[in-house]
GROMACS .gro file of C-alpha atoms in nm:
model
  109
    1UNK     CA    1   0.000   0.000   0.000
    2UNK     CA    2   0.158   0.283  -0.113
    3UNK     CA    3   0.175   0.583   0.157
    4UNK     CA    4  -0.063   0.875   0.108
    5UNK     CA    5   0.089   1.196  -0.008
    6UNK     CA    6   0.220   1.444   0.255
    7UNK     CA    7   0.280   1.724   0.052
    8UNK     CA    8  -0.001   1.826  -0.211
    9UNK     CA    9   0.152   1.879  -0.551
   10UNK     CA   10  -0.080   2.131  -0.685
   11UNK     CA   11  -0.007   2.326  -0.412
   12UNK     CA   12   0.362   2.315  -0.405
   13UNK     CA   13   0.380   2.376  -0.752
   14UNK     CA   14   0.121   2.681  -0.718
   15UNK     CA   15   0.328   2.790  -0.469
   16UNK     CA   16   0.624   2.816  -0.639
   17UNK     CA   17   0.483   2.920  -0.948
   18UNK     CA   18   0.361   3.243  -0.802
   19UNK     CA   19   0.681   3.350  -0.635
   20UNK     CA   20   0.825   3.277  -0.941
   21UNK     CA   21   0.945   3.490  -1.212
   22UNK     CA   22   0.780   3.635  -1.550
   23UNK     CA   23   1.115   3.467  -1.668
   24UNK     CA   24   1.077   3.079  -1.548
   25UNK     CA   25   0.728   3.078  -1.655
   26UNK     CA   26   0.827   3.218  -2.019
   27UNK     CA   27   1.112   2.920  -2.021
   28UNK     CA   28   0.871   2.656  -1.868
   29UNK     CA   29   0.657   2.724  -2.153
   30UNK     CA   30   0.985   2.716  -2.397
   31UNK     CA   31   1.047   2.424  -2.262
   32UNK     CA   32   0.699   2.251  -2.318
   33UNK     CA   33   0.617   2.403  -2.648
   34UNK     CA   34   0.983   2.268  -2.790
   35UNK     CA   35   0.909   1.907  -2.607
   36UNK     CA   36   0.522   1.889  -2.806
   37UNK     CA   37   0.722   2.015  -3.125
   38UNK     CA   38   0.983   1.765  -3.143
   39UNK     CA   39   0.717   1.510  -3.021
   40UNK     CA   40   0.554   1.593  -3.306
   41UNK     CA   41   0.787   1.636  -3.528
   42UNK     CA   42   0.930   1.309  -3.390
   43UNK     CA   43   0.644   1.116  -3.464
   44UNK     CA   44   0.624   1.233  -3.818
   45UNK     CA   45   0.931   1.117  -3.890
   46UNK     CA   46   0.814   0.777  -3.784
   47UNK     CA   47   0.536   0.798  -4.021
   48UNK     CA   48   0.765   0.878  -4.303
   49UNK     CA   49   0.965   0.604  -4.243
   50UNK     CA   50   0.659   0.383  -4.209
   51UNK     CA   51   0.492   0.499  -4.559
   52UNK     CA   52   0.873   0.473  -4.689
   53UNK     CA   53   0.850   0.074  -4.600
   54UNK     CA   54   0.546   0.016  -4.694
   55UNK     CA   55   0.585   0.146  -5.086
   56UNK     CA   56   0.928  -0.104  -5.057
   57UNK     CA   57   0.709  -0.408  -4.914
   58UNK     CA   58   0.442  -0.323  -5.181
   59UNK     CA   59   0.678  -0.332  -5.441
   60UNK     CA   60   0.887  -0.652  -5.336
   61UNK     CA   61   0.499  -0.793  -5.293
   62UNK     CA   62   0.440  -0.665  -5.672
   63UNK     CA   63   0.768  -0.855  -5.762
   64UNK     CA   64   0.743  -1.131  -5.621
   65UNK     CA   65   0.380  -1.227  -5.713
   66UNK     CA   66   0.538  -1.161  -6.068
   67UNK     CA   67   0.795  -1.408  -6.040
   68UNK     CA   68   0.539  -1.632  -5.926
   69UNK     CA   69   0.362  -1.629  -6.225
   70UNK     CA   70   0.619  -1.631  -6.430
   71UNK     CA   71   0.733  -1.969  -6.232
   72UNK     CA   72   0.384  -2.102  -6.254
   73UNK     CA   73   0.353  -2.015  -6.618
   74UNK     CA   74   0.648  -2.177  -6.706
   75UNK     CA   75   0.604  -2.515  -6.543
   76UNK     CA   76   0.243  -2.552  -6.676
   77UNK     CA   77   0.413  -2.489  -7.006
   78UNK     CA   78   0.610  -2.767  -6.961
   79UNK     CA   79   0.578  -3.164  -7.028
   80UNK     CA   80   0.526  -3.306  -6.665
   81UNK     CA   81   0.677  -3.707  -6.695
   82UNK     CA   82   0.463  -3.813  -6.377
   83UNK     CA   83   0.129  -3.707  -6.611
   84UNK     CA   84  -0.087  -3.927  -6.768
   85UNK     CA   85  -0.288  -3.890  -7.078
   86UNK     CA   86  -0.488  -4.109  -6.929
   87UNK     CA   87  -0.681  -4.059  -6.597
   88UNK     CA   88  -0.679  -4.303  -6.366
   89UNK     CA   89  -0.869  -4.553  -6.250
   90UNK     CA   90  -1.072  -4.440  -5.938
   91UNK     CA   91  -0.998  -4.643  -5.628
   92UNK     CA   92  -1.369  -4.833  -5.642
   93UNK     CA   93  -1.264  -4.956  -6.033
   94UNK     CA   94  -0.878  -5.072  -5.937
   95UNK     CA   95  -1.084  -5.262  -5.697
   96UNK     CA   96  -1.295  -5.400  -5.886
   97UNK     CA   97  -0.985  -5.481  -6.121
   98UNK     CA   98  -0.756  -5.681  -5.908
   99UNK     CA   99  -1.095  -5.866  -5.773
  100UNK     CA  100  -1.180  -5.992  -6.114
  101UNK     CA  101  -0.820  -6.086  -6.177
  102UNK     CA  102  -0.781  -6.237  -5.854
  103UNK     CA  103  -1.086  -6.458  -5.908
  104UNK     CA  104  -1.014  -6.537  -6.276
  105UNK     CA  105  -0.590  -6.646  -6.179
  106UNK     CA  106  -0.738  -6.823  -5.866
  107UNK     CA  107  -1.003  -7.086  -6.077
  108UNK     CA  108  -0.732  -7.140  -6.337
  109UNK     CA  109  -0.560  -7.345  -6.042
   0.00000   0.00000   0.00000
């Protein structure tokens, strides 16, 4: 449990603030307005940055998809050796196949 404040801070800094100078004030606010400035200007950077990466992803993405296709193209293009002219037999007719040879080499004995 954290231990209650013994001091107000709004008062303290009141306080101070009005035995304080024209000058401090003038440089507190200095002070904040150049910290929300380079916040700012800070966080635009960052979105530069971001937008920058993002065209380069979208273009890799571009190229890439194109080499793709072109890979895909090409291979469809050509001859595959494991395909068949003919389709093959469904698993219910190769069935059906080896039972009717089975039966026909088994009475021949």
């Amino acid at each position: 449990m954290a231990a209650p404040h013994s001091v107000d801070p709004v008062q303290l800094l009141e306080k101070h603030l009005a035995s304080a100078s024209p000058d401090l004030l003038a440089e507190m606010i200095a002070a904040f307005a150049n910290a929300m400035m380079s916040a700012q200007a800070e966080l635009l950077r960052r979105l530069e940055l971001s937008a920058q990466r993002i065209r380069e992803l979208e273009t890799d993405n571009q190229r890439l998809r194109h080499a793709l296709a072109e890979a895909l193209g090409e291979r469809r293009a050509q001859p595959n050796p494991s395909r068949r002219d003919t389709p093959r037999p469904t698993i219910s007719e190769a069935l059906t196949h080896h039972r009717t040879t089975a039966s026909s080499t088994s009475s021949r004995t």
